[in-house]
mmCIF file of C-alpha atoms in Angstrom:
data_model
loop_
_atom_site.group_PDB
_atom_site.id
_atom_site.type_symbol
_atom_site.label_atom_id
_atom_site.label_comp_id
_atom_site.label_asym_id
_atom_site.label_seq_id
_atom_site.Cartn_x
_atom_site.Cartn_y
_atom_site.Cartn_z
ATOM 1 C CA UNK Y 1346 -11.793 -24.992 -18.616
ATOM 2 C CA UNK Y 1347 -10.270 -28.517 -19.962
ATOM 3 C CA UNK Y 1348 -7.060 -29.019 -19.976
ATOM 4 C CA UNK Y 1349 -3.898 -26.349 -19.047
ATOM 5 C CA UNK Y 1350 -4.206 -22.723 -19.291
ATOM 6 C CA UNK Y 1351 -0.873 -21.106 -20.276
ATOM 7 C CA UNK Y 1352 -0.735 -17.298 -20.555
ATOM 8 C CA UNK Y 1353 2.385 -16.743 -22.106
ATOM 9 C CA UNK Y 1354 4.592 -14.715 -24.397
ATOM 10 C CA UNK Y 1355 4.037 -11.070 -22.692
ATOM 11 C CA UNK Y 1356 0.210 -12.011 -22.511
ATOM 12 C CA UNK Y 1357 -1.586 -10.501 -19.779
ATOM 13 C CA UNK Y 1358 -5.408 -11.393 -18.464
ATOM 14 C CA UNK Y 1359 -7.626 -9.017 -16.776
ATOM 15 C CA UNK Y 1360 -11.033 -7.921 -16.021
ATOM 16 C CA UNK Y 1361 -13.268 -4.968 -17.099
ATOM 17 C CA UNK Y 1362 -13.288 -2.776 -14.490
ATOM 18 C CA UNK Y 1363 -15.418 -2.386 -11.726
ATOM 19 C CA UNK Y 1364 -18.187 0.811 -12.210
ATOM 20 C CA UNK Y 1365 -20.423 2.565 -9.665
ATOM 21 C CA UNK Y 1366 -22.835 -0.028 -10.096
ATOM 22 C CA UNK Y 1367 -21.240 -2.886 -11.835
ATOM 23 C CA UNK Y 1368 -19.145 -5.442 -9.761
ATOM 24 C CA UNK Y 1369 -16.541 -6.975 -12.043
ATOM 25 C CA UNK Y 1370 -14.653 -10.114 -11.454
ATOM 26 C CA UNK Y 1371 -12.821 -13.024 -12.329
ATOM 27 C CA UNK Y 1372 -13.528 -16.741 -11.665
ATOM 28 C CA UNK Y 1373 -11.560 -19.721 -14.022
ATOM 29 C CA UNK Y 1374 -11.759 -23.200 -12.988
ATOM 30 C CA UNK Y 1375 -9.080 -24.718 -14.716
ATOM 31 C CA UNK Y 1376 -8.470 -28.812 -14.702
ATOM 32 C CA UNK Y 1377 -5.202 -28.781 -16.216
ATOM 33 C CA UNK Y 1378 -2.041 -26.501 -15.140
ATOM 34 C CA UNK Y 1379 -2.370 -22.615 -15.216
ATOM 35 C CA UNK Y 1380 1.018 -21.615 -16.464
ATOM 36 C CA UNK Y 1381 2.002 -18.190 -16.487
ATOM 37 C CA UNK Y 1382 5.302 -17.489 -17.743
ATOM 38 C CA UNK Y 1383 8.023 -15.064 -17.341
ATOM 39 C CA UNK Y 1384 6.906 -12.170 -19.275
ATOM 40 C CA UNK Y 1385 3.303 -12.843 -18.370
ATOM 41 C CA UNK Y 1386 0.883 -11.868 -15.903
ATOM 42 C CA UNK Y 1387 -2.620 -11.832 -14.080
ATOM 43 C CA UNK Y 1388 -3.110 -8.290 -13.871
ATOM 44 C CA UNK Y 1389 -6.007 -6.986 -12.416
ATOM 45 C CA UNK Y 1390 -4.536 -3.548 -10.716
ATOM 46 C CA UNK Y 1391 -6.771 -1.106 -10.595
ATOM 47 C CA UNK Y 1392 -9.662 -3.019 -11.576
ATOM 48 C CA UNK Y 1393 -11.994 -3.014 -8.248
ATOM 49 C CA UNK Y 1394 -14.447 -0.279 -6.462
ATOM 50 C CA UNK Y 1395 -13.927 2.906 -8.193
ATOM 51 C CA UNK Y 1396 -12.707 6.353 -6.030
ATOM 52 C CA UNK Y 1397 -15.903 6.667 -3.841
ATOM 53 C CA UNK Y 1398 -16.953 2.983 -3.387
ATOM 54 C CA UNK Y 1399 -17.116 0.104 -1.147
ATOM 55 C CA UNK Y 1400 -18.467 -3.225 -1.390
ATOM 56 C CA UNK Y 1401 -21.972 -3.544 -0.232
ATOM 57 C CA UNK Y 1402 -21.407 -7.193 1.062
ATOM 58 C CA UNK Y 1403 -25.443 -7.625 2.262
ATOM 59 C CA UNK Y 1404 -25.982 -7.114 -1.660
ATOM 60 C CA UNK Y 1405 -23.341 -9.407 -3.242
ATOM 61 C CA UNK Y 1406 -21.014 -7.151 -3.237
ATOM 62 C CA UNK Y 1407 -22.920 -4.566 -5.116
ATOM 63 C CA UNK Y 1408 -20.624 -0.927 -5.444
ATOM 64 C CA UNK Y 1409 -21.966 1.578 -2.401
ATOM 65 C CA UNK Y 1410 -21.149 4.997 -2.072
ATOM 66 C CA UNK Y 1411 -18.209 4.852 0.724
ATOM 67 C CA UNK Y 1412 -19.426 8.211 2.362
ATOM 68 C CA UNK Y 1413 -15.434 8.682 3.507
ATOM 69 C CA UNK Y 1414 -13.234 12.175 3.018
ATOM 70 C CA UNK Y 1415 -11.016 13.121 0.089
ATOM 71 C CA UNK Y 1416 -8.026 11.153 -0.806
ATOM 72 C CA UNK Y 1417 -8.581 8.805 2.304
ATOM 73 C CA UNK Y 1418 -7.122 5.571 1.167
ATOM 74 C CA UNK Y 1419 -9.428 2.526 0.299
ATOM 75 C CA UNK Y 1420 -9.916 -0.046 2.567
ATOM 76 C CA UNK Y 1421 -10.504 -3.816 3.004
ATOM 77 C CA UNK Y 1422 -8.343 -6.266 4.507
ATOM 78 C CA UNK Y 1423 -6.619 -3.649 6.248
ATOM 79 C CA UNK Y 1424 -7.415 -0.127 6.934
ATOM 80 C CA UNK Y 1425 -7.269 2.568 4.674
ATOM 81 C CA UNK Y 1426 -4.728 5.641 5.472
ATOM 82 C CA UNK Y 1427 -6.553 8.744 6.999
ATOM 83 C CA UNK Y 1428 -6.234 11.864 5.933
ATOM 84 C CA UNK Y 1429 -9.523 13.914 6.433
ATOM 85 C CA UNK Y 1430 -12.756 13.499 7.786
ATOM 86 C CA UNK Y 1431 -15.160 11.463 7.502
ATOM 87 C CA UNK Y 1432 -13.353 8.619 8.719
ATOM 88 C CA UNK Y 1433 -11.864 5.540 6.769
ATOM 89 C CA UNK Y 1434 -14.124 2.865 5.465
ATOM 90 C CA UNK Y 1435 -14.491 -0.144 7.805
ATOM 91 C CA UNK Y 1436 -12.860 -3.639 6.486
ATOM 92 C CA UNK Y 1437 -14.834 -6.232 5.013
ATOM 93 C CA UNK Y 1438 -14.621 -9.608 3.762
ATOM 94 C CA UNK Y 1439 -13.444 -13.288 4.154
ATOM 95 C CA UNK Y 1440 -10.237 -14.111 5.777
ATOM 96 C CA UNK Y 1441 -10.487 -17.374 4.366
ATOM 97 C CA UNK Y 1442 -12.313 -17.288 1.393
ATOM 98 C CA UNK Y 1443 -12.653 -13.818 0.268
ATOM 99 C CA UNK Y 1444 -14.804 -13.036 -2.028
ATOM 100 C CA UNK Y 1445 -14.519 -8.957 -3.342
ATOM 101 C CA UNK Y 1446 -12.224 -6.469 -5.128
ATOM 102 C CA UNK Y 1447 -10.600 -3.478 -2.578
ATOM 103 C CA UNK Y 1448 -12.224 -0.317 -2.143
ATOM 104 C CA UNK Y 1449 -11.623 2.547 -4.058
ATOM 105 C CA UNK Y 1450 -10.022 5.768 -2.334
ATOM 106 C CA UNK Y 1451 -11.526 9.457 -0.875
ATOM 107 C CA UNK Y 1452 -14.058 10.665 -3.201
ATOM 108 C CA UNK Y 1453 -15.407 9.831 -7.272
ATOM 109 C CA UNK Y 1454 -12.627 9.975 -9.526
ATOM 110 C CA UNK Y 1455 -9.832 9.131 -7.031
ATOM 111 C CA UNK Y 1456 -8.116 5.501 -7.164
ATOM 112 C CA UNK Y 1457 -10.211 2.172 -7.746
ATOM 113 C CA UNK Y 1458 -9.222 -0.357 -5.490
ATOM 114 C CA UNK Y 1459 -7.730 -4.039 -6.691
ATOM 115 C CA UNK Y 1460 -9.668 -5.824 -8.919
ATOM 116 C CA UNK Y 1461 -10.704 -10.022 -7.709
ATOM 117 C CA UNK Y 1462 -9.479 -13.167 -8.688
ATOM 118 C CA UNK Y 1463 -11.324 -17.050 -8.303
ATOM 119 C CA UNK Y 1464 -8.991 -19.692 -9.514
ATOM 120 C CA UNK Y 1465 -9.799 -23.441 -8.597
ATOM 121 C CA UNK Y 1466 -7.122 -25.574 -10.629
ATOM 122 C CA UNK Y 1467 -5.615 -28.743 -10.731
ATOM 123 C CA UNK Y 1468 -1.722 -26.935 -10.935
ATOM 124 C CA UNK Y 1469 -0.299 -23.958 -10.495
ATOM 125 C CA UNK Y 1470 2.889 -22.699 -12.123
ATOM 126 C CA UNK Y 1471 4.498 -19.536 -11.297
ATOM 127 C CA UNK Y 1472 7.558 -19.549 -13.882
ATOM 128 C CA UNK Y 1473 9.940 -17.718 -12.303
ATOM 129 C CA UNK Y 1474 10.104 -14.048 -10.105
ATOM 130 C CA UNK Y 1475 8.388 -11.979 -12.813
ATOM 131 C CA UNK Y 1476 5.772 -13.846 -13.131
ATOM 132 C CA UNK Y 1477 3.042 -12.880 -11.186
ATOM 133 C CA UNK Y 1478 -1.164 -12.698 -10.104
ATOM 134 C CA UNK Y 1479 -1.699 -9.070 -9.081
ATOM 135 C CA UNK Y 1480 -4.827 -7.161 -7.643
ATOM 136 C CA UNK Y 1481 -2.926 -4.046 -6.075
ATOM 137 C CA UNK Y 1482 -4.538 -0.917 -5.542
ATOM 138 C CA UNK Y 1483 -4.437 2.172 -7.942
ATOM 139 C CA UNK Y 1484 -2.135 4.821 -6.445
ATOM 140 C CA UNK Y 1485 -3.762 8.048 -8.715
ATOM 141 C CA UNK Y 1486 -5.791 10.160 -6.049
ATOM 142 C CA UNK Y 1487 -5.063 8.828 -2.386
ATOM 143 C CA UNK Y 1488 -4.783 4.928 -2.180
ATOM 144 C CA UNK Y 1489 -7.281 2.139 -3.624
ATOM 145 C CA UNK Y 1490 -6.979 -1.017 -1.187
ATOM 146 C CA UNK Y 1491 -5.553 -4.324 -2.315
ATOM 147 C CA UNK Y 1492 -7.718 -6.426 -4.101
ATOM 148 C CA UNK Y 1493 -8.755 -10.445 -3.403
ATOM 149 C CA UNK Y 1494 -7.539 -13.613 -4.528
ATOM 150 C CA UNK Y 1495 -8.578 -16.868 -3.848
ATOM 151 C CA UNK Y 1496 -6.380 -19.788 -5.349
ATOM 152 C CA UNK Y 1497 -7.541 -23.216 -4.972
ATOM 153 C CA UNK Y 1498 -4.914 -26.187 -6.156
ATOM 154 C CA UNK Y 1499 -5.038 -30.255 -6.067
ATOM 155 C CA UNK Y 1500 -2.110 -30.679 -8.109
ATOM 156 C CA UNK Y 1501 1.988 -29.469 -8.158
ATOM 157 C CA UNK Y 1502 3.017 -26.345 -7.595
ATOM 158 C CA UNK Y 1503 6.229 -25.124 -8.890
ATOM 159 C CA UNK Y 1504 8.205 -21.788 -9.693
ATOM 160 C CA UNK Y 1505 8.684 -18.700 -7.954
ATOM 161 C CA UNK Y 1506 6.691 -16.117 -9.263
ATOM 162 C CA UNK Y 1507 4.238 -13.548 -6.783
ATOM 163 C CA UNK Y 1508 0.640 -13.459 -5.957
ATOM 164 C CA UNK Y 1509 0.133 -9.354 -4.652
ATOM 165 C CA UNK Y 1510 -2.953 -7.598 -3.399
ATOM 166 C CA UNK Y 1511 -1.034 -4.844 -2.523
ATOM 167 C CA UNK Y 1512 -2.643 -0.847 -1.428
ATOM 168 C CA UNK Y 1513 -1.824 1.934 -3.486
ATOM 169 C CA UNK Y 1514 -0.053 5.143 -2.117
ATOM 170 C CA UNK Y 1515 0.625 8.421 -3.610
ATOM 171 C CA UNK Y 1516 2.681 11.181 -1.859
ATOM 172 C CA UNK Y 1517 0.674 12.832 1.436
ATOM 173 C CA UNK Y 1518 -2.439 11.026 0.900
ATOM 174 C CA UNK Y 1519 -3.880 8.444 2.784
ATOM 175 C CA UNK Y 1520 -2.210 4.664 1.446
ATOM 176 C CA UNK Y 1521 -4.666 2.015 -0.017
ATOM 177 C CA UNK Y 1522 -5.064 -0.872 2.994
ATOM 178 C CA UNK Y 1523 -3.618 -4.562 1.876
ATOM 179 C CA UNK Y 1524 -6.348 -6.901 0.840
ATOM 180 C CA UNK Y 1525 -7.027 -10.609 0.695
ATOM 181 C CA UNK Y 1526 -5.421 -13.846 -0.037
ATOM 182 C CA UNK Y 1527 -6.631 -17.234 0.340
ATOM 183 C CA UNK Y 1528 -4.380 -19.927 -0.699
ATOM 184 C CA UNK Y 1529 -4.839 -23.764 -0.528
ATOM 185 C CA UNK Y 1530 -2.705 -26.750 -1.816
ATOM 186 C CA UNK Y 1531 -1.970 -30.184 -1.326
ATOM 187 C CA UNK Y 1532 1.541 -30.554 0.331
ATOM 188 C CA UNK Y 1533 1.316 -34.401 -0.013
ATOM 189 C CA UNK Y 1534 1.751 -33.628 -3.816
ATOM 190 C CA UNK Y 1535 5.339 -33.740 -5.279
ATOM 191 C CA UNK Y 1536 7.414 -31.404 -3.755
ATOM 192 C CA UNK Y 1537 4.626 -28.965 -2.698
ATOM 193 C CA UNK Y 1538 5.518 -29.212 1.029
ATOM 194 C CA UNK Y 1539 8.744 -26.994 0.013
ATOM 195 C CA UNK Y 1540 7.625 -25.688 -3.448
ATOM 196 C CA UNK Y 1541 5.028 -23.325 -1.684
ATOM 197 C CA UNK Y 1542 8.005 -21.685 0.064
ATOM 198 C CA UNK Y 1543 9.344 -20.405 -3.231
ATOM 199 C CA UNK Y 1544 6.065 -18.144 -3.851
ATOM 200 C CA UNK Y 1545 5.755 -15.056 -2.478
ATOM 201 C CA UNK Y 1546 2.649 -13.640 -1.665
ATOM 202 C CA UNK Y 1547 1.952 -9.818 -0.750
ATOM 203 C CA UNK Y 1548 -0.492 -7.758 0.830
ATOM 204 C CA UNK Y 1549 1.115 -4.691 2.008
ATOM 205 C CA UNK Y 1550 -0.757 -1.464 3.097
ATOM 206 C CA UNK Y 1551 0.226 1.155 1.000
ATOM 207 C CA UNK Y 1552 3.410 3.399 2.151
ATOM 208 C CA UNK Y 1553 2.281 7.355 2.343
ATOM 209 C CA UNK Y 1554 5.122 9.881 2.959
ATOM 210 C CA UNK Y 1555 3.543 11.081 6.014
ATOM 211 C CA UNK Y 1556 3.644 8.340 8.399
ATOM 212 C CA UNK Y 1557 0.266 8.967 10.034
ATOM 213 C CA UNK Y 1558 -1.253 7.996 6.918
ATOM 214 C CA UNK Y 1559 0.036 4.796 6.230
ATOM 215 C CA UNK Y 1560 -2.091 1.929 5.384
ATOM 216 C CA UNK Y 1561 -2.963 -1.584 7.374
ATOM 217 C CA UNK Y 1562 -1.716 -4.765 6.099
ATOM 218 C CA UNK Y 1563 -4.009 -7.198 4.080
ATOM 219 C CA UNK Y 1564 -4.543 -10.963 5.106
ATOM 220 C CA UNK Y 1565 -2.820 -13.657 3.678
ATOM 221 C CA UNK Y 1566 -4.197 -17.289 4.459
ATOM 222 C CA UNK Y 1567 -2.293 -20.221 3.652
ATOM 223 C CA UNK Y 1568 -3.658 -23.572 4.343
ATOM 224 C CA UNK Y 1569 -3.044 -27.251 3.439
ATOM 225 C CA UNK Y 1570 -6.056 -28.667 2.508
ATOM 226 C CA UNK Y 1571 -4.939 -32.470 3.268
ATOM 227 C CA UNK Y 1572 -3.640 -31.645 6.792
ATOM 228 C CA UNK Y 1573 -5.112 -28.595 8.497
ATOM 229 C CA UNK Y 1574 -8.699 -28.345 9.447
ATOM 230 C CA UNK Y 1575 -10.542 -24.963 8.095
ATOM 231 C CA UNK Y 1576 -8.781 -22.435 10.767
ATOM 232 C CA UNK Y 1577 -5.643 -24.176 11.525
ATOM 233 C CA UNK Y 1578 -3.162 -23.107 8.963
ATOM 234 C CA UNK Y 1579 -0.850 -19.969 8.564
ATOM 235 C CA UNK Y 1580 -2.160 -16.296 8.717
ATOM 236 C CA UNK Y 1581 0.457 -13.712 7.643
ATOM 237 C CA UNK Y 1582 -0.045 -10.075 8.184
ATOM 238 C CA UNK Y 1583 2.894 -8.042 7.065
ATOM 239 C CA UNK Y 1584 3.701 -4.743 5.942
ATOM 240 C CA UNK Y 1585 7.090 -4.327 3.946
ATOM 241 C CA UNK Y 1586 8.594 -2.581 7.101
ATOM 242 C CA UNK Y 1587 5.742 0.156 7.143
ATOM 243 C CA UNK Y 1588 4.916 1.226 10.190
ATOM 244 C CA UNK Y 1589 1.153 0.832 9.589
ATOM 245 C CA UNK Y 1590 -0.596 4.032 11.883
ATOM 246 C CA UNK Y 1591 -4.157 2.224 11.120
ATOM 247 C CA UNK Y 1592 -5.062 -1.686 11.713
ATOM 248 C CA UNK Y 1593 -5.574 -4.819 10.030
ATOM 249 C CA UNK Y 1594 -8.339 -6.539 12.311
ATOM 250 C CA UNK Y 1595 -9.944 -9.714 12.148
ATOM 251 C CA UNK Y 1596 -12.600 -11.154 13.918
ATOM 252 C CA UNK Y 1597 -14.160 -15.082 14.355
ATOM 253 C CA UNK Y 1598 -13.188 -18.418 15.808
ATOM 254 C CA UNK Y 1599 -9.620 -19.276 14.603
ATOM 255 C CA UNK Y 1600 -7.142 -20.844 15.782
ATOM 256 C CA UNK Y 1601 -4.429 -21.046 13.536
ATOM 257 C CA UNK Y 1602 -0.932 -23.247 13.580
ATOM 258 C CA UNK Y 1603 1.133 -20.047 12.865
ATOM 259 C CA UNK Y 1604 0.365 -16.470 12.938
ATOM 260 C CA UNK Y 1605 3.045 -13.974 11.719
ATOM 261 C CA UNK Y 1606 2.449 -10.559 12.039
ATOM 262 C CA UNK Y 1607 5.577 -8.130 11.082
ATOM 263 C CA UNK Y 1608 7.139 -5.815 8.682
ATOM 264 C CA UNK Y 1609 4.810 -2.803 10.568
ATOM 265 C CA UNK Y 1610 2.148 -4.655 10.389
ATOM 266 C CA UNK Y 1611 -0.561 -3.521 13.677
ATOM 267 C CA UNK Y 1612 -3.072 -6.562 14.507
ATOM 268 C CA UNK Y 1613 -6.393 -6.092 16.066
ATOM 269 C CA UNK Y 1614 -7.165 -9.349 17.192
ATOM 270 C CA UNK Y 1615 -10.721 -10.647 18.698
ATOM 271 C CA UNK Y 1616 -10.720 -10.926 22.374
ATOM 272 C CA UNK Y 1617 -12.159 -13.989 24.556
#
């Protein structure tokens, strides 16, 4: 799109949601400014795999039949929460350029994952803390994992608002797992180098009230893309002080400037 993009004035943008064998989506490449102001939003919660599905990611991300238990949450960039057999679905997807919505939870009919989010453009403007880019999981029937955003910016950044892909939970059952965000900017712009430090950015597993169930974190990858190399930049894997009783794994050749793994959060990391 020419120009800015301003969603404003309680307007919200979404996505039609993914079906059992639709994958929904949504990619703007914007060369202006995307503003989103206060009482605005991105909101794509709720809008991924439906209860029952996974992303077939040999198929372009086609919807297939997760074959997992009832009310076992969704996963993707962390583990879903267990709660009966058969086991959890396995995590999928980019680290660094993700490219799918989260899982849906347990069985048909239970919680659709997180929907997805492609945004290459020029500026980015977060008003202030209410305004926000969300792909959380649905938290109906067990948890629907954290959907994926991948921002892309050349120009400023400013406010303070919040990018989430967070899980869904809901009472016993087993809490949605976090999902994926990749975000690049260029620090040399403006005040960028310190304006990044005023967004906050989310991918927490979602919080079941029995502790065994809890979800893994989701991946958050921040890089500078006129400094770092691809793989050198900051992974954070957090989890809102949830003891997560599944993982958030990752696998590949990284090597990255910071990693920062707390608030619960439990990292499988590749061995050498």
């Amino acid at each position: 799109m020419s120009g800015n993009v301003s969603i404003t004035n309680t307007s919200v943008l979404k996505h039609n949601a993914t079906t059992d064998t639709v994958l929904k989506t949504l990619s703007l490449t914007v060369t202006g400014n995307t503003i989103i102001d206060a009482t605005s939003s991105i909101n794509l919660d709720g809008k991924g795999y439906p209860g029952g599905y996974t992303a077939d990611t040999g198929n372009a991300g086609a919807p297939i039949t997760t074959g997992t238990g009832n009310v076992n949450g969704g996963s993707h960039g962390g583990n879903g929460g267990f709660y009966q057999n058969p086991a959890v679905t396995a995590t999928y997807d980019s680290l660094t350029a993700p490219l799918y919505p989260g899982s849906g939870a347990g069985l048909a009919g239970q919680s659709a994952g997180g929907g997805y989010l492609r945004l290459p453009t020029a500026a980015l403007t977060l008003s202030n803390t209410t305004a926000s880019i969300s792909a959380n999981g649905a938290s109906i029937n067990g948890g629907g994992a954290g959907g994926g955003v991948w921002i892309t910016t050349t120009g400023a950044l400013s406010g303070s608002g919040k990018i989430r892909v967070n899980g869904g939970a809901l009472s016993t059952h087993g809490g949605g797992g976090g999902g994926r965000i990749a975000f690049y900017y260029n620090s040399s712009v403006g005040s960028n180098s310190t304006a990044i430090d005023s967004l906050v950015f989310e991918a927490f597993g979602g919080d079941s009230t029995v502790n065994s169930r809890d979800a893994g974190a989701g991946t958050i990858y921040i890089e500078r893309d006129n400094i770092d190399t691809d793989g050198q930049a900051k992974l954070q894997i957090a989890n809102n002080s949830v003891v997560a009783a599944v993982t958030t794994p990752f696998t590949g050749d990284f090597t990255y400037a910071t990693l920062l793994g707390s608030g619960g959060a439990y990292v499988s990391a590749p061995t050498s």
